[in-house]
Amino acid sequence: MKTLLLLSLSSVFLFTGTIRAETKVDATVGIQFKKLSIESSPTWSGESATMIIQPNLKSRFSSRHSLRMSPSFRIDSLTKEETEKYQLTWNDTYFDLKSAKASLRFGFQNIVWEGTDFSNPLDLIMQKNLADPLEGSPLSSPGFGYLYETGPLQFDFYFIPEMIPSRLPGAKNPWWPRSKRLFLETEKYSLVVPKSLEYEISPAVEINHARSNNWGGRLQFKSETLDMSIALFSGLSNAPYIDLDLLQTTLVSINPNVLLVTSPVKLRPLYFRSQSVGALFVIPFKGNLFKVGGNSIQPQQDHPSVPGSSTSQVLAWEKNFDLRRGPLTSIIQYHQSQTPQNGQLANFQSIFTRAATAGIRMPLSEDTNVVIGFIYDLIGYSSLSKAELTTRVTEGYEVGFGATNIHGSTETLLGIYDSYDSFMLRLTGYF
C-alpha cells in the first residue's frame, strides 16, 4: 500500500507537468513573538520568535482534475529545543479527481470534522503539533480520501497507510512541568519536583503497528431542522499518552503519599490503536444553534500500559447577533468526560473532565475583531482565559495581539501552570 501511494503521488506530479493548467499561487507569512511569564533558564526558554511561511498553490487542469499544495515551514529562533527550531508540515497537499457527486483525493490531508469549539467529540483522527499545547494544530498524513454527496447526505472515508504521530514537546520545551509537581491521572500519590528539573524523551513504544492501516469515515445528514454527524475511526489514538519511564523518587510523606522525583525525568510516548465512534446533533431554533455530541474510545488492550476506555459528552449553545459593525457570535458549552485513572502524566484534555466554557467573536470596527475564550474547571475550580485582537493595517497585512491567563490551586493541572500567563504579538502578510 505504501508503494501504491508513492506511485500515485509521483504520477500526480508527472501528470501536472504534461498538461496546461490554470494555476493560482499565493502565500501567507506570519511572524509571532510570544513570552511566558516564567523565567528562562539554561535548559528552556520562556520566549519564542516564530516565523511561519505557507505557500499555497491551486492548479486546475480540467473540471475534474486539480492539484492543491499548502505546506508550511515553521522556524523558531529562540527555542532551546533543537527539534522545534525547524519544522515542516504538508497540510492539504493532494491531487483531486472529481465527478458529479464524488471526489477522490490522493496525498496529505487535514481531516477536520466540524463539531464544537473548545473540545470536539468528532476530533478522532488527526494527530497534532503540541509544542505549545494551548495552540495545537493538526498534522496531515499521506493517504487517500473519498467524499460523496447526494441530496442531504454527505459521506467521506479516509485510509492512511502510515499515520504521522503527534509532535510532543521536546525535552527542553518549557511546557513540561518545571516547578511544583507533576500532575498525574491518579489520586493514590502525588509527585513534587526539584528546582531546575530536566527531562529526557525516550523513543516511543508502538504497540501492534498502531500507526499502520488507519481508517475512518463520517456520515452527515443536513436539513433545515437537524444536522447530524456520525464518525468512526480505527487506528492510532490521537490523545497523547506518556509513560513515566524508570522514574526515581524519594518518599517525602505518608498519608497523603508524596514523592520527590529525581532529575532527569524520563518520559516515553506510547502509541496504541483504538476504535472510536463520535456523534453530533445540531438543532437550529429561532436563530439559535443547539449542539449535543459525544464520543466513545475503546483502546485495543495489547499491552499492560494501554489505558482503558473513555467517553465524553458536550452540550453547546451558539447564537449570532447582528450589530452595526458586523455579526457577534456567542458560545456557551458544557463538557464532561470519563477517563481511566491509571497514573499517566495528564495532558490539557483533562481539564474537560467537567468544565464550563464560553466564548465570543466580536467586531470592533470594519477592520478589527476580538475573540475571547474562557474555560472553567468545575472540579478543581481552576480557569484558563484567552483573548486576541486582530486588526487589518493595510490590504495585505494584519496585526494581532493576544494574552492568556491561567489560574488555579496546585492541586489542579492548571494550577501547576498558573505562572504561565503569556502575551503574544503577531504580524501576518498575505501575498
Short mmCIF file of C-alpha atoms in Angstrom, two decimals:
data_model
loop_
_atom_site.label_atom_id
_atom_site.label_comp_id
_atom_site.label_asym_id
_atom_site.label_seq_id
_atom_site.Cartn_x
_atom_site.Cartn_y
_atom_site.Cartn_z
CA MET A 1 0.00 0.00 0.00
CA LYS A 2 2.87 2.42 0.75
CA THR A 3 4.32 1.70 -2.69
CA LEU A 4 0.92 2.30 -4.30
CA LEU A 5 0.61 5.64 -2.52
CA LEU A 6 4.08 6.77 -3.62
CA LEU A 7 3.35 5.77 -7.20
CA SER A 8 0.07 7.67 -7.10
CA LEU A 9 1.76 10.83 -5.80
CA SER A 10 4.54 10.52 -8.38
CA SER A 11 2.01 10.17 -11.18
CA VAL A 12 0.32 13.34 -9.97
CA PHE A 13 3.45 15.42 -10.49
CA LEU A 14 4.26 13.74 -13.82
CA PHE A 15 0.70 14.36 -14.93
CA THR A 16 0.76 18.02 -13.93
CA GLY A 17 3.92 18.61 -15.89
CA THR A 18 2.47 17.34 -19.18
CA ILE A 19 -0.66 19.48 -19.49
CA ARG A 20 -1.51 23.13 -19.24
CA ALA A 21 -3.25 24.14 -16.03
CA GLU A 22 -4.94 27.21 -14.57
CA THR A 23 -2.69 27.88 -11.61
CA LYS A 24 -3.09 30.28 -8.72
CA VAL A 25 -0.21 30.84 -6.32
CA ASP A 26 -0.22 32.92 -3.13
CA ALA A 27 1.47 32.79 0.23
CA THR A 28 0.97 33.66 3.88
CA VAL A 29 3.90 34.76 6.02
CA GLY A 30 3.46 35.20 9.76
CA ILE A 31 5.92 36.40 12.40
CA GLN A 32 4.92 35.86 16.03
CA PHE A 33 6.63 36.72 19.30
CA LYS A 34 5.31 35.06 22.45
CA LYS A 35 6.52 35.39 26.01
CA LEU A 36 5.57 33.28 29.00
CA SER A 37 5.76 34.88 32.43
CA ILE A 38 8.12 32.14 33.64
CA GLU A 39 11.84 32.82 33.77
CA SER A 40 14.09 31.26 31.17
CA SER A 41 16.95 29.01 32.20
CA PRO A 42 19.91 27.27 30.53
CA THR A 43 17.52 24.36 29.92
CA TRP A 44 14.44 26.08 28.47
CA SER A 45 13.27 29.40 27.09
CA GLY A 46 10.10 31.25 28.08
CA GLU A 47 10.14 33.14 24.79
CA SER A 48 9.55 32.14 21.19
CA ALA A 49 10.02 34.05 17.94
CA THR A 50 8.31 32.04 15.24
CA MET A 51 8.12 32.59 11.50
CA ILE A 52 5.60 30.54 9.52
CA ILE A 53 5.79 30.55 5.75
CA GLN A 54 2.91 28.87 3.92
CA PRO A 55 2.82 28.93 0.12
CA ASN A 56 -0.49 27.94 -1.47
CA LEU A 57 -0.79 26.53 -4.97
CA LYS A 58 -4.00 25.54 -6.69
CA SER A 59 -3.87 24.13 -10.20
CA ARG A 60 -6.99 23.28 -12.15
CA PHE A 61 -6.36 21.06 -15.17
CA SER A 62 -9.99 20.43 -16.10
CA SER A 63 -13.41 20.36 -14.49
CA ARG A 64 -12.42 17.03 -12.95
CA HIS A 65 -8.71 17.28 -12.14
CA SER A 66 -6.96 19.66 -9.75
CA LEU A 67 -3.90 19.84 -7.54
CA ARG A 68 -3.56 21.64 -4.23
CA MET A 69 -0.36 22.27 -2.26
CA SER A 70 -0.13 24.20 1.03
CA PRO A 71 2.95 23.13 3.03
CA SER A 72 4.04 25.28 5.95
CA PHE A 73 7.58 25.93 7.14
CA ARG A 74 7.98 26.87 10.80
CA ILE A 75 11.17 28.46 12.20
CA ASP A 76 11.64 29.36 15.89
CA SER A 77 14.81 31.34 16.54
CA LEU A 78 14.52 31.48 20.36
CA THR A 79 13.66 27.95 21.39
CA LYS A 80 16.38 25.86 23.04
CA GLU A 81 14.81 22.63 21.81
CA GLU A 82 16.60 21.55 18.63
CA THR A 83 13.64 19.53 17.32
CA GLU A 84 11.42 22.64 17.37
CA LYS A 85 13.69 25.11 15.57
CA TYR A 86 12.73 23.94 12.08
CA GLN A 87 9.51 22.09 11.26
CA LEU A 88 7.75 21.19 8.01
CA THR A 89 4.06 20.30 7.79
CA TRP A 90 2.44 19.35 4.48
CA ASN A 91 -1.13 20.36 5.45
CA ASP A 92 -3.51 19.84 2.50
CA THR A 93 -1.28 18.74 -0.39
CA TYR A 94 -3.20 16.40 -2.66
CA PHE A 95 -4.44 15.59 -6.15
CA ASP A 96 -8.24 15.74 -6.51
CA LEU A 97 -10.26 13.76 -9.05
CA LYS A 98 -13.93 14.83 -9.15
CA SER A 99 -17.13 13.52 -10.66
CA ALA A 100 -20.64 14.95 -10.41
CA LYS A 101 -21.22 13.79 -6.85
CA ALA A 102 -17.91 12.35 -5.65
CA SER A 103 -14.30 13.32 -5.12
CA LEU A 104 -11.21 11.13 -4.77
CA ARG A 105 -8.09 12.65 -3.20
CA PHE A 106 -4.52 11.31 -3.05
CA GLY A 107 -1.90 12.93 -0.83
CA PHE A 108 -1.54 14.71 2.51
CA GLN A 109 -4.85 15.79 4.04
CA ASN A 110 -6.02 17.58 7.17
CA ILE A 111 -9.12 15.67 8.19
CA VAL A 112 -11.01 18.10 10.42
CA TRP A 113 -14.65 17.25 11.05
CA GLU A 114 -16.55 20.29 12.27
CA GLY A 115 -18.06 19.93 15.72
CA THR A 116 -18.00 22.13 18.80
CA ASP A 117 -15.46 24.69 19.96
CA PHE A 118 -13.02 24.16 22.85
CA SER A 119 -13.36 20.34 22.68
CA ASN A 120 -14.78 18.49 19.69
CA PRO A 121 -16.28 14.97 20.03
CA LEU A 122 -15.58 14.36 16.32
CA ASP A 123 -11.86 15.11 16.66
CA LEU A 124 -10.91 11.45 16.38
CA ILE A 125 -8.31 11.15 13.61
CA MET A 126 -5.79 13.94 13.35
CA GLN A 127 -2.54 13.93 15.27
CA LYS A 128 -1.31 17.36 16.40
CA ASN A 129 1.70 19.58 16.82
CA LEU A 130 1.76 20.05 20.62
CA ALA A 131 4.97 22.06 21.03
CA ASP A 132 2.58 24.64 22.51
CA PRO A 133 -0.29 22.52 23.87
CA LEU A 134 -2.64 25.54 24.07
CA GLU A 135 -2.26 26.12 20.33
CA GLY A 136 -2.19 22.57 18.99
CA SER A 137 -2.52 22.39 15.20
CA PRO A 138 -3.34 19.27 13.11
CA LEU A 139 -0.65 17.25 11.34
CA SER A 140 -1.61 15.82 7.97
CA SER A 141 -0.71 12.27 6.94
CA PRO A 142 -0.47 10.78 3.45
CA GLY A 143 -3.31 8.61 2.20
CA PHE A 144 -6.45 8.80 0.12
CA GLY A 145 -9.91 10.18 0.79
CA TYR A 146 -13.26 9.54 -0.85
CA LEU A 147 -16.02 12.14 -0.49
CA TYR A 148 -19.58 11.63 -1.77
CA GLU A 149 -22.62 13.91 -1.58
CA THR A 150 -26.19 13.35 -2.68
CA GLY A 151 -29.10 15.50 -1.54
CA PRO A 152 -28.94 15.99 2.25
CA LEU A 153 -26.44 13.14 2.73
CA GLN A 154 -22.67 13.52 2.76
CA PHE A 155 -20.17 10.71 3.23
CA ASP A 156 -16.39 10.76 3.46
CA PHE A 157 -13.89 7.97 4.02
CA TYR A 158 -10.11 8.08 4.55
CA PHE A 159 -7.39 5.47 4.53
CA ILE A 160 -3.93 6.30 5.93
CA PRO A 161 -1.25 3.62 5.34
CA GLU A 162 1.17 5.17 7.87
CA MET A 163 -0.06 7.80 10.33
CA ILE A 164 2.36 10.59 11.27
CA PRO A 165 2.29 10.73 15.11
CA SER A 166 1.79 13.85 17.20
CA ARG A 167 4.77 16.11 17.83
CA LEU A 168 5.11 16.24 21.59
CA PRO A 169 7.11 18.97 23.35
CA GLY A 170 10.85 18.29 23.29
CA ALA A 171 12.92 17.76 26.44
CA LYS A 172 13.86 21.47 26.55
CA ASN A 173 10.34 22.72 25.94
CA PRO A 174 9.00 24.80 28.89
CA TRP A 175 5.58 23.10 28.83
CA TRP A 176 6.82 20.02 30.68
CA PRO A 177 6.18 20.94 34.36
CA ARG A 178 9.22 22.82 35.70
CA SER A 179 8.01 23.62 39.23
CA LYS A 180 5.57 22.49 41.91
CA ARG A 181 4.57 18.97 40.88
CA LEU A 182 3.80 16.51 38.12
CA PHE A 183 0.06 16.17 37.69
CA LEU A 184 -0.91 12.51 37.31
CA GLU A 185 -4.25 10.94 36.46
CA THR A 186 -4.43 9.24 39.86
CA GLU A 187 -5.20 10.19 43.46
CA LYS A 188 -3.05 7.47 45.04
CA TYR A 189 0.05 9.65 45.31
CA SER A 190 1.50 12.97 44.14
CA LEU A 191 4.90 13.86 42.73
CA VAL A 192 6.71 17.08 43.66
CA VAL A 193 9.64 18.26 41.57
CA PRO A 194 13.01 19.79 42.44
CA LYS A 195 14.33 23.09 41.08
CA SER A 196 15.92 23.03 37.61
CA LEU A 197 14.13 19.81 36.72
CA GLU A 198 15.26 18.27 33.42
CA TYR A 199 13.55 15.76 31.14
CA GLU A 200 14.62 13.04 28.75
CA ILE A 201 12.30 11.80 25.99
CA SER A 202 12.79 8.08 25.38
CA PRO A 203 11.97 6.53 21.98
CA ALA A 204 8.27 5.84 21.61
CA VAL A 205 6.85 2.35 22.05
CA GLU A 206 4.49 1.36 19.24
CA ILE A 207 2.09 -1.47 20.06
CA ASN A 208 0.61 -3.75 17.40
CA HIS A 209 1.66 -1.48 14.50
CA ALA A 210 -0.71 1.22 15.74
CA ARG A 211 0.35 3.69 13.04
CA SER A 212 -0.30 1.31 10.14
CA ASN A 213 -3.50 0.94 8.13
CA ASN A 214 -5.55 3.64 9.87
CA TRP A 215 -9.01 4.37 8.51
CA GLY A 216 -12.05 6.45 9.37
CA GLY A 217 -15.28 7.81 7.95
CA ARG A 218 -18.15 10.18 8.61
CA LEU A 219 -21.81 10.17 7.57
CA GLN A 220 -23.54 13.54 7.64
CA PHE A 221 -27.21 14.48 7.22
CA LYS A 222 -28.19 18.13 6.76
CA SER A 223 -31.65 19.64 6.74
CA GLU A 224 -33.37 22.84 7.87
CA THR A 225 -34.40 21.24 11.17
CA LEU A 226 -31.45 18.98 12.01
CA ASP A 227 -27.79 18.41 11.16
CA MET A 228 -26.45 15.03 12.24
CA SER A 229 -22.93 13.57 12.01
CA ILE A 230 -21.70 10.10 12.92
CA ALA A 231 -17.97 9.33 12.72
CA LEU A 232 -15.90 6.16 13.07
CA PHE A 233 -12.14 5.71 13.32
CA SER A 234 -9.80 2.77 13.77
CA GLY A 235 -6.12 3.49 14.25
CA LEU A 236 -3.54 5.42 16.27
CA SER A 237 -5.05 7.16 19.29
CA ASN A 238 -4.77 10.94 18.91
CA ALA A 239 -4.80 11.55 22.69
CA PRO A 240 -1.13 11.77 23.79
CA TYR A 241 -0.16 9.07 26.26
CA ILE A 242 3.06 9.49 28.23
CA ASP A 243 4.62 6.86 30.48
CA LEU A 244 7.00 7.84 33.28
CA ASP A 245 9.93 5.67 32.23
CA LEU A 246 12.05 4.27 35.11
CA LEU A 247 11.01 7.08 37.46
CA GLN A 248 13.25 7.53 40.53
CA THR A 249 11.72 9.12 43.64
CA THR A 250 12.28 9.82 47.33
CA LEU A 251 9.46 9.44 49.85
CA VAL A 252 8.57 12.80 51.42
CA SER A 253 5.43 11.96 53.42
CA ILE A 254 2.85 9.24 54.01
CA ASN A 255 -0.91 9.86 54.09
CA PRO A 256 -1.02 11.57 51.76
CA ASN A 257 1.70 9.83 49.77
CA VAL A 258 4.08 12.48 48.45
CA LEU A 259 7.19 11.60 46.45
CA LEU A 260 10.06 13.83 45.33
CA VAL A 261 11.17 12.96 41.79
CA THR A 262 14.83 12.77 40.83
CA SER A 263 16.07 14.71 37.79
CA PRO A 264 16.07 13.89 34.93
CA VAL A 265 12.53 12.63 34.49
CA LYS A 266 12.40 10.11 31.65
CA LEU A 267 9.23 10.19 29.53
CA ARG A 268 8.24 7.59 26.97
CA PRO A 269 5.38 8.14 24.46
CA LEU A 270 3.12 5.15 23.91
CA TYR A 271 1.47 4.57 20.52
CA PHE A 272 -1.56 2.29 20.67
CA ARG A 273 -4.55 1.54 18.47
CA SER A 274 -8.13 2.36 19.39
CA GLN A 275 -11.60 2.15 17.90
CA SER A 276 -13.60 5.34 18.24
CA VAL A 277 -17.14 6.45 17.48
CA GLY A 278 -18.46 10.00 17.78
CA ALA A 279 -21.76 11.72 17.08
CA LEU A 280 -23.01 15.30 16.91
CA PHE A 281 -26.54 16.69 16.54
CA VAL A 282 -27.09 20.35 15.64
CA ILE A 283 -30.61 21.78 16.05
CA PRO A 284 -31.33 25.30 14.74
CA PHE A 285 -34.17 27.11 16.50
CA LYS A 286 -35.14 30.78 16.05
CA GLY A 287 -31.63 31.98 15.34
CA ASN A 288 -30.05 29.70 17.94
CA LEU A 289 -27.90 26.61 17.40
CA PHE A 290 -28.14 23.84 19.99
CA LYS A 291 -25.47 21.14 19.78
CA VAL A 292 -25.35 17.79 21.54
CA GLY A 293 -22.46 15.41 20.98
CA GLY A 294 -20.23 12.76 22.45
CA ASN A 295 -17.78 10.00 21.70
CA SER A 296 -16.60 6.63 22.96
CA ILE A 297 -12.99 5.46 22.59
CA GLN A 298 -12.03 1.84 23.12
CA PRO A 299 -8.26 1.12 23.01
CA GLN A 300 -7.04 -2.32 21.99
CA GLN A 301 -5.69 -3.94 25.15
CA ASP A 302 -2.49 -5.34 23.60
CA HIS A 303 -0.16 -4.17 26.38
CA PRO A 304 -0.49 -3.68 30.16
CA SER A 305 0.29 0.05 29.82
CA VAL A 306 -2.57 0.72 27.39
CA PRO A 307 -5.31 2.70 29.17
CA GLY A 308 -8.94 1.64 29.43
CA SER A 309 -11.89 3.03 27.50
CA SER A 310 -13.08 6.62 27.78
CA THR A 311 -16.19 8.61 26.88
CA SER A 312 -17.08 12.29 26.66
CA GLN A 313 -20.19 14.45 26.23
CA VAL A 314 -20.75 18.04 25.09
CA LEU A 315 -23.75 20.39 25.28
CA ALA A 316 -23.50 23.72 23.46
CA TRP A 317 -25.49 26.84 22.61
CA GLU A 318 -24.46 29.25 19.88
CA LYS A 319 -26.11 32.43 18.62
CA ASN A 320 -25.25 35.21 16.19
CA PHE A 321 -26.26 38.80 16.90
CA ASP A 322 -26.34 41.34 14.07
CA LEU A 323 -24.53 44.51 15.10
CA ARG A 324 -23.87 47.60 13.04
CA ARG A 325 -20.19 46.71 12.95
CA GLY A 326 -20.88 43.12 11.95
CA PRO A 327 -22.08 39.79 13.42
CA LEU A 328 -21.28 38.93 17.05
CA THR A 329 -21.10 35.20 17.80
CA SER A 330 -21.58 33.93 21.36
CA ILE A 331 -20.91 30.38 22.54
CA ILE A 332 -21.65 28.61 25.83
CA GLN A 333 -20.73 24.94 26.34
CA TYR A 334 -20.65 22.24 28.99
CA HIS A 335 -18.13 19.40 28.76
CA GLN A 336 -17.60 16.22 30.73
CA SER A 337 -15.51 13.10 30.22
CA GLN A 338 -14.89 9.77 31.89
CA THR A 339 -11.29 8.55 31.62
CA PRO A 340 -9.34 5.82 33.44
CA GLN A 341 -7.25 6.92 36.42
CA ASN A 342 -4.11 4.96 35.62
CA GLY A 343 -1.32 7.27 36.74
CA GLN A 344 -0.17 8.63 33.38
CA LEU A 345 1.07 12.21 33.06
CA ALA A 346 -2.03 14.35 32.48
CA ASN A 347 -2.46 16.45 29.33
CA PHE A 348 -4.62 19.51 28.81
CA GLN A 349 -7.64 17.44 27.74
CA SER A 350 -8.02 16.50 31.40
CA ILE A 351 -9.36 19.98 32.22
CA PHE A 352 -12.56 18.93 30.39
CA THR A 353 -13.35 16.19 32.91
CA ARG A 354 -16.13 18.56 33.93
CA ALA A 355 -15.93 22.10 32.63
CA ALA A 356 -17.97 25.10 31.51
CA THR A 357 -16.71 27.18 28.60
CA ALA A 358 -17.76 30.41 26.93
CA GLY A 359 -16.54 32.48 24.02
CA ILE A 360 -17.39 35.45 21.81
CA ARG A 361 -16.26 36.66 18.41
CA MET A 362 -16.97 40.35 18.04
CA PRO A 363 -16.12 43.08 15.51
CA LEU A 364 -14.88 46.38 16.95
CA SER A 365 -14.75 48.04 13.55
CA GLU A 366 -14.70 47.08 9.89
CA ASP A 367 -11.02 46.10 10.17
CA THR A 368 -10.73 45.00 13.82
CA ASN A 369 -12.06 41.88 15.53
CA VAL A 370 -11.72 40.42 19.00
CA VAL A 371 -12.04 36.80 20.16
CA ILE A 372 -12.36 35.88 23.85
CA GLY A 373 -12.48 32.36 25.28
CA PHE A 374 -12.88 31.12 28.86
CA ILE A 375 -12.65 27.62 30.37
CA TYR A 376 -13.69 26.95 33.98
CA ASP A 377 -12.80 23.64 35.63
CA LEU A 378 -15.85 22.64 37.70
CA ILE A 379 -13.87 20.06 39.72
CA GLY A 380 -10.72 21.92 40.77
CA TYR A 381 -12.19 25.42 40.23
CA SER A 382 -9.28 26.49 38.05
CA SER A 383 -9.59 28.55 34.89
CA LEU A 384 -7.98 29.43 31.60
CA SER A 385 -8.88 32.58 29.69
CA LYS A 386 -7.62 33.81 26.37
CA ALA A 387 -8.19 36.98 24.33
CA GLU A 388 -6.94 38.01 20.91
CA LEU A 389 -7.43 41.19 18.91
CA THR A 390 -6.64 41.34 15.20
CA THR A 391 -6.68 44.41 13.02
CA ARG A 392 -6.01 44.91 9.32
CA VAL A 393 -3.45 47.69 8.90
CA THR A 394 -3.31 47.59 5.09
CA GLU A 395 -4.95 45.46 2.42
CA GLY A 396 -2.32 42.74 2.71
CA TYR A 397 -1.18 42.95 6.33
CA GLU A 398 -2.77 42.09 9.67
CA VAL A 399 -1.56 42.64 13.23
CA GLY A 400 -2.64 40.50 16.17
CA PHE A 401 -2.32 40.97 19.93
CA GLY A 402 -3.14 38.23 22.42
CA ALA A 403 -2.95 37.32 26.09
CA THR A 404 -3.56 34.15 28.11
CA ASN A 405 -4.24 33.86 31.84
CA ILE A 406 -4.10 30.57 33.79
CA HIS A 407 -5.27 30.32 37.40
CA GLY A 408 -5.79 27.50 39.88
CA SER A 409 -4.60 25.76 43.03
CA THR A 410 -1.55 23.50 42.97
CA GLU A 411 -3.90 20.51 43.30
CA THR A 412 -5.08 21.06 39.71
CA LEU A 413 -3.34 20.78 36.35
CA LEU A 414 -3.98 24.44 35.53
CA GLY A 415 -2.61 25.41 38.94
CA ILE A 416 0.76 23.91 38.00
CA TYR A 417 0.82 26.36 35.10
CA ASP A 418 -0.54 29.44 36.88
CA SER A 419 2.79 31.20 36.30
CA TYR A 420 2.50 30.56 32.55
CA ASP A 421 0.50 33.68 31.74
CA SER A 422 1.59 34.98 28.36
CA PHE A 423 1.24 37.71 25.78
CA MET A 424 1.63 37.47 22.02
CA LEU A 425 2.32 39.86 19.14
CA ARG A 426 1.89 38.70 15.53
CA LEU A 427 2.26 40.25 12.08
CA THR A 428 0.75 38.40 9.11
CA GLY A 429 1.24 39.24 5.46
CA TYR A 430 -0.84 37.89 2.55
CA PHE A 431 0.86 37.83 -0.84
#
